[in-house]
Amino acid sequence: MSSIGVTEILIILAVVLLLFGGKKIPELMKGLGSGIKEFKNAAKDDQTAAKKEEETK
């Protein structure tokens, strides 16, 4: 399998633009960004909780 090239990325972006339209894309990116931020915060909280649990043992 080969990696995705520039042409394939441009085709994917064009399809996304056609499906969602120009006005929806910023909303989708904002939602994606907030989802990633929440995931990172949850992972950090989980690591902190695991360290505290380890210290109490």
PDB file of N, CA and C in Angstrom:
ATOM      1  N   MET A   1       0.841  -1.185   0.000  1.00  0.00           N
ATOM      2  CA  MET A   1       0.000   0.000   0.000  1.00  0.00           C
ATOM      3  C   MET A   1       0.883   1.244   0.000  1.00  0.00           C
ATOM      4  N   SER A   2       0.519   2.182  -0.811  1.00  0.00           N
ATOM      5  CA  SER A   2       1.274   3.432  -0.849  1.00  0.00           C
ATOM      6  C   SER A   2       0.591   4.483   0.018  1.00  0.00           C
ATOM      7  N   SER A   3       1.342   5.491   0.367  1.00  0.00           N
ATOM      8  CA  SER A   3       0.775   6.550   1.197  1.00  0.00           C
ATOM      9  C   SER A   3      -0.105   7.467   0.346  1.00  0.00           C
ATOM     10  N   ILE A   4      -0.880   8.275   1.018  1.00  0.00           N
ATOM     11  CA  ILE A   4      -1.788   9.198   0.331  1.00  0.00           C
ATOM     12  C   ILE A   4      -0.974  10.370  -0.201  1.00  0.00           C
ATOM     13  N   GLY A   5      -1.167  10.698  -1.464  1.00  0.00           N
ATOM     14  CA  GLY A   5      -0.450  11.789  -2.095  1.00  0.00           C
ATOM     15  C   GLY A   5      -1.243  13.077  -2.070  1.00  0.00           C
ATOM     16  N   VAL A   6      -0.665  14.096  -2.646  1.00  0.00           N
ATOM     17  CA  VAL A   6      -1.284  15.418  -2.676  1.00  0.00           C
ATOM     18  C   VAL A   6      -2.585  15.388  -3.466  1.00  0.00           C
ATOM     19  N   THR A   7      -2.601  14.678  -4.572  1.00  0.00           N
ATOM     20  CA  THR A   7      -3.799  14.610  -5.403  1.00  0.00           C
ATOM     21  C   THR A   7      -4.969  13.997  -4.644  1.00  0.00           C
ATOM     22  N   GLU A   8      -4.702  12.925  -3.914  1.00  0.00           N
ATOM     23  CA  GLU A   8      -5.770  12.274  -3.156  1.00  0.00           C
ATOM     24  C   GLU A   8      -6.295  13.182  -2.048  1.00  0.00           C
ATOM     25  N   ILE A   9      -5.399  13.915  -1.390  1.00  0.00           N
ATOM     26  CA  ILE A   9      -5.831  14.840  -0.331  1.00  0.00           C
ATOM     27  C   ILE A   9      -6.721  15.934  -0.922  1.00  0.00           C
ATOM     28  N   LEU A  10      -6.345  16.466  -2.075  1.00  0.00           N
ATOM     29  CA  LEU A  10      -7.160  17.509  -2.718  1.00  0.00           C
ATOM     30  C   LEU A  10      -8.534  16.983  -3.115  1.00  0.00           C
ATOM     31  N   ILE A  11      -8.598  15.750  -3.583  1.00  0.00           N
ATOM     32  CA  ILE A  11      -9.889  15.151  -3.941  1.00  0.00           C
ATOM     33  C   ILE A  11     -10.755  14.979  -2.705  1.00  0.00           C
ATOM     34  N   ILE A  12     -10.163  14.519  -1.621  1.00  0.00           N
ATOM     35  CA  ILE A  12     -10.914  14.341  -0.365  1.00  0.00           C
ATOM     36  C   ILE A  12     -11.433  15.680   0.131  1.00  0.00           C
ATOM     37  N   LEU A  13     -10.598  16.706   0.092  1.00  0.00           N
ATOM     38  CA  LEU A  13     -11.028  18.040   0.528  1.00  0.00           C
ATOM     39  C   LEU A  13     -12.156  18.578  -0.346  1.00  0.00           C
ATOM     40  N   ALA A  14     -12.083  18.339  -1.645  1.00  0.00           N
ATOM     41  CA  ALA A  14     -13.144  18.790  -2.546  1.00  0.00           C
ATOM     42  C   ALA A  14     -14.459  18.084  -2.237  1.00  0.00           C
ATOM     43  N   VAL A  15     -14.411  16.790  -1.958  1.00  0.00           N
ATOM     44  CA  VAL A  15     -15.625  16.037  -1.623  1.00  0.00           C
ATOM     45  C   VAL A  15     -16.214  16.553  -0.314  1.00  0.00           C
ATOM     46  N   VAL A  16     -15.366  16.805   0.681  1.00  0.00           N
ATOM     47  CA  VAL A  16     -15.852  17.333   1.966  1.00  0.00           C
ATOM     48  C   VAL A  16     -16.500  18.692   1.754  1.00  0.00           C
ATOM     49  N   LEU A  17     -15.892  19.532   0.936  1.00  0.00           N
ATOM     50  CA  LEU A  17     -16.455  20.853   0.656  1.00  0.00           C
ATOM     51  C   LEU A  17     -17.807  20.743  -0.032  1.00  0.00           C
ATOM     52  N   LEU A  18     -17.934  19.808  -0.951  1.00  0.00           N
ATOM     53  CA  LEU A  18     -19.218  19.612  -1.636  1.00  0.00           C
ATOM     54  C   LEU A  18     -20.285  19.072  -0.693  1.00  0.00           C
ATOM     55  N   LEU A  19     -19.906  18.168   0.197  1.00  0.00           N
ATOM     56  CA  LEU A  19     -20.878  17.567   1.104  1.00  0.00           C
ATOM     57  C   LEU A  19     -21.372  18.539   2.166  1.00  0.00           C
ATOM     58  N   PHE A  20     -20.456  19.289   2.762  1.00  0.00           N
ATOM     59  CA  PHE A  20     -20.819  20.110   3.905  1.00  0.00           C
ATOM     60  C   PHE A  20     -20.985  21.585   3.582  1.00  0.00           C
ATOM     61  N   GLY A  21     -20.410  22.043   2.507  1.00  0.00           N
ATOM     62  CA  GLY A  21     -20.510  23.457   2.159  1.00  0.00           C
ATOM     63  C   GLY A  21     -19.503  24.288   2.928  1.00  0.00           C
ATOM     64  N   GLY A  22     -19.265  25.477   2.435  1.00  0.00           N
ATOM     65  CA  GLY A  22     -18.255  26.346   3.028  1.00  0.00           C
ATOM     66  C   GLY A  22     -18.597  26.852   4.416  1.00  0.00           C
ATOM     67  N   LYS A  23     -19.885  27.002   4.718  1.00  0.00           N
ATOM     68  CA  LYS A  23     -20.274  27.559   6.008  1.00  0.00           C
ATOM     69  C   LYS A  23     -20.201  26.534   7.133  1.00  0.00           C
ATOM     70  N   LYS A  24     -20.355  25.273   6.825  1.00  0.00           N
ATOM     71  CA  LYS A  24     -20.359  24.236   7.854  1.00  0.00           C
ATOM     72  C   LYS A  24     -18.956  23.795   8.261  1.00  0.00           C
ATOM     73  N   ILE A  25     -17.980  23.961   7.391  1.00  0.00           N
ATOM     74  CA  ILE A  25     -16.632  23.456   7.670  1.00  0.00           C
ATOM     75  C   ILE A  25     -16.020  24.100   8.922  1.00  0.00           C
ATOM     76  N   PRO A  26     -16.095  25.434   9.118  1.00  0.00           N
ATOM     77  CA  PRO A  26     -15.547  26.000  10.360  1.00  0.00           C
ATOM     78  C   PRO A  26     -16.225  25.438  11.614  1.00  0.00           C
ATOM     79  N   GLU A  27     -17.526  25.192  11.537  1.00  0.00           N
ATOM     80  CA  GLU A  27     -18.238  24.607  12.674  1.00  0.00           C
ATOM     81  C   GLU A  27     -17.737  23.188  12.945  1.00  0.00           C
ATOM     82  N   LEU A  28     -17.508  22.422  11.888  1.00  0.00           N
ATOM     83  CA  LEU A  28     -16.998  21.065  12.046  1.00  0.00           C
ATOM     84  C   LEU A  28     -15.602  21.065  12.650  1.00  0.00           C
ATOM     85  N   MET A  29     -14.749  21.975  12.204  1.00  0.00           N
ATOM     86  CA  MET A  29     -13.380  22.053  12.723  1.00  0.00           C
ATOM     87  C   MET A  29     -13.378  22.491  14.183  1.00  0.00           C
ATOM     88  N   LYS A  30     -14.284  23.405  14.540  1.00  0.00           N
ATOM     89  CA  LYS A  30     -14.388  23.842  15.927  1.00  0.00           C
ATOM     90  C   LYS A  30     -14.817  22.674  16.811  1.00  0.00           C
ATOM     91  N   GLY A  31     -15.777  21.899  16.351  1.00  0.00           N
ATOM     92  CA  GLY A  31     -16.222  20.725  17.097  1.00  0.00           C
ATOM     93  C   GLY A  31     -15.128  19.686  17.224  1.00  0.00           C
ATOM     94  N   LEU A  32     -14.382  19.492  16.150  1.00  0.00           N
ATOM     95  CA  LEU A  32     -13.272  18.541  16.180  1.00  0.00           C
ATOM     96  C   LEU A  32     -12.202  19.003  17.161  1.00  0.00           C
ATOM     97  N   GLY A  33     -11.874  20.282  17.140  1.00  0.00           N
ATOM     98  CA  GLY A  33     -10.875  20.829  18.061  1.00  0.00           C
ATOM     99  C   GLY A  33     -11.286  20.701  19.503  1.00  0.00           C
ATOM    100  N   SER A  34     -12.539  20.992  19.809  1.00  0.00           N
ATOM    101  CA  SER A  34     -13.002  20.871  21.189  1.00  0.00           C
ATOM    102  C   SER A  34     -13.045  19.410  21.619  1.00  0.00           C
ATOM    103  N   GLY A  35     -13.353  18.512  20.705  1.00  0.00           N
ATOM    104  CA  GLY A  35     -13.344  17.085  21.030  1.00  0.00           C
ATOM    105  C   GLY A  35     -11.947  16.585  21.356  1.00  0.00           C
ATOM    106  N   ILE A  36     -10.967  17.036  20.581  1.00  0.00           N
ATOM    107  CA  ILE A  36      -9.577  16.650  20.842  1.00  0.00           C
ATOM    108  C   ILE A  36      -9.113  17.225  22.176  1.00  0.00           C
ATOM    109  N   LYS A  37      -9.500  18.467  22.462  1.00  0.00           N
ATOM    110  CA  LYS A  37      -9.121  19.100  23.724  1.00  0.00           C
ATOM    111  C   LYS A  37      -9.710  18.344  24.912  1.00  0.00           C
ATOM    112  N   GLU A  38     -10.975  17.948  24.815  1.00  0.00           N
ATOM    113  CA  GLU A  38     -11.609  17.182  25.884  1.00  0.00           C
ATOM    114  C   GLU A  38     -10.931  15.830  26.068  1.00  0.00           C
ATOM    115  N   PHE A  39     -10.553  15.190  24.960  1.00  0.00           N
ATOM    116  CA  PHE A  39      -9.870  13.900  25.035  1.00  0.00           C
ATOM    117  C   PHE A  39      -8.530  14.039  25.748  1.00  0.00           C
ATOM    118  N   LYS A  40      -7.766  15.077  25.408  1.00  0.00           N
ATOM    119  CA  LYS A  40      -6.477  15.294  26.055  1.00  0.00           C
ATOM    120  C   LYS A  40      -6.648  15.560  27.547  1.00  0.00           C
ATOM    121  N   ASN A  41      -7.648  16.371  27.898  1.00  0.00           N
ATOM    122  CA  ASN A  41      -7.901  16.656  29.314  1.00  0.00           C
ATOM    123  C   ASN A  41      -8.294  15.393  30.066  1.00  0.00           C
ATOM    124  N   ALA A  42      -9.107  14.553  29.466  1.00  0.00           N
ATOM    125  CA  ALA A  42      -9.515  13.306  30.112  1.00  0.00           C
ATOM    126  C   ALA A  42      -8.325  12.373  30.286  1.00  0.00           C
ATOM    127  N   ALA A  43      -7.457  12.316  29.278  1.00  0.00           N
ATOM    128  CA  ALA A  43      -6.267  11.467  29.380  1.00  0.00           C
ATOM    129  C   ALA A  43      -5.341  11.982  30.470  1.00  0.00           C
ATOM    130  N   LYS A  44      -5.195  13.302  30.574  1.00  0.00           N
ATOM    131  CA  LYS A  44      -4.340  13.885  31.608  1.00  0.00           C
ATOM    132  C   LYS A  44      -4.918  13.603  32.989  1.00  0.00           C
ATOM    133  N   ASP A  45      -6.234  13.760  33.146  1.00  0.00           N
ATOM    134  CA  ASP A  45      -6.882  13.492  34.422  1.00  0.00           C
ATOM    135  C   ASP A  45      -6.727  12.025  34.816  1.00  0.00           C
ATOM    136  N   ASP A  46      -6.813  11.141  33.835  1.00  0.00           N
ATOM    137  CA  ASP A  46      -6.663   9.716  34.095  1.00  0.00           C
ATOM    138  C   ASP A  46      -5.250   9.401  34.571  1.00  0.00           C
ATOM    139  N   GLN A  47      -4.248  10.022  33.960  1.00  0.00           N
ATOM    140  CA  GLN A  47      -2.866   9.808  34.374  1.00  0.00           C
ATOM    141  C   GLN A  47      -2.632  10.348  35.776  1.00  0.00           C
ATOM    142  N   THR A  48      -3.213  11.507  36.070  1.00  0.00           N
ATOM    143  CA  THR A  48      -3.074  12.096  37.400  1.00  0.00           C
ATOM    144  C   THR A  48      -3.714  11.195  38.450  1.00  0.00           C
ATOM    145  N   ALA A  49      -4.888  10.659  38.153  1.00  0.00           N
ATOM    146  CA  ALA A  49      -5.570   9.785  39.089  1.00  0.00           C
ATOM    147  C   ALA A  49      -4.761   8.496  39.308  1.00  0.00           C
ATOM    148  N   ALA A  50      -4.158   7.987  38.249  1.00  0.00           N
ATOM    149  CA  ALA A  50      -3.361   6.768  38.371  1.00  0.00           C
ATOM    150  C   ALA A  50      -2.121   7.024  39.216  1.00  0.00           C
ATOM    151  N   LYS A  51      -1.485   8.191  39.088  1.00  0.00           N
ATOM    152  CA  LYS A  51      -0.322   8.511  39.898  1.00  0.00           C
ATOM    153  C   LYS A  51      -0.700   8.640  41.369  1.00  0.00           C
ATOM    154  N   LYS A  52      -1.851   9.295  41.635  1.00  0.00           N
ATOM    155  CA  LYS A  52      -2.279   9.447  43.015  1.00  0.00           C
ATOM    156  C   LYS A  52      -2.592   8.096  43.637  1.00  0.00           C
ATOM    157  N   GLU A  53      -3.207   7.212  42.856  1.00  0.00           N
ATOM    158  CA  GLU A  53      -3.536   5.887  43.340  1.00  0.00           C
ATOM    159  C   GLU A  53      -2.261   5.088  43.628  1.00  0.00           C
ATOM    160  N   GLU A  54      -1.248   5.272  42.785  1.00  0.00           N
ATOM    161  CA  GLU A  54       0.017   4.584  42.957  1.00  0.00           C
ATOM    162  C   GLU A  54       0.722   5.067  44.215  1.00  0.00           C
ATOM    163  N   GLU A  55       0.631   6.376  44.498  1.00  0.00           N
ATOM    164  CA  GLU A  55       1.284   6.937  45.679  1.00  0.00           C
ATOM    165  C   GLU A  55       0.651   6.456  46.964  1.00  0.00           C
ATOM    166  N   THR A  56      -0.639   6.173  46.942  1.00  0.00           N
ATOM    167  CA  THR A  56      -1.328   5.756  48.174  1.00  0.00           C
ATOM    168  C   THR A  56      -1.062   4.307  48.503  1.00  0.00           C
ATOM    169  N   LYS A  57      -0.536   3.547  47.580  1.00  0.00           N
ATOM    170  CA  LYS A  57      -0.270   2.123  47.833  1.00  0.00           C
ATOM    171  C   LYS A  57       0.969   1.931  48.640  1.00  0.00           C
TER     172      LYS A  57
END
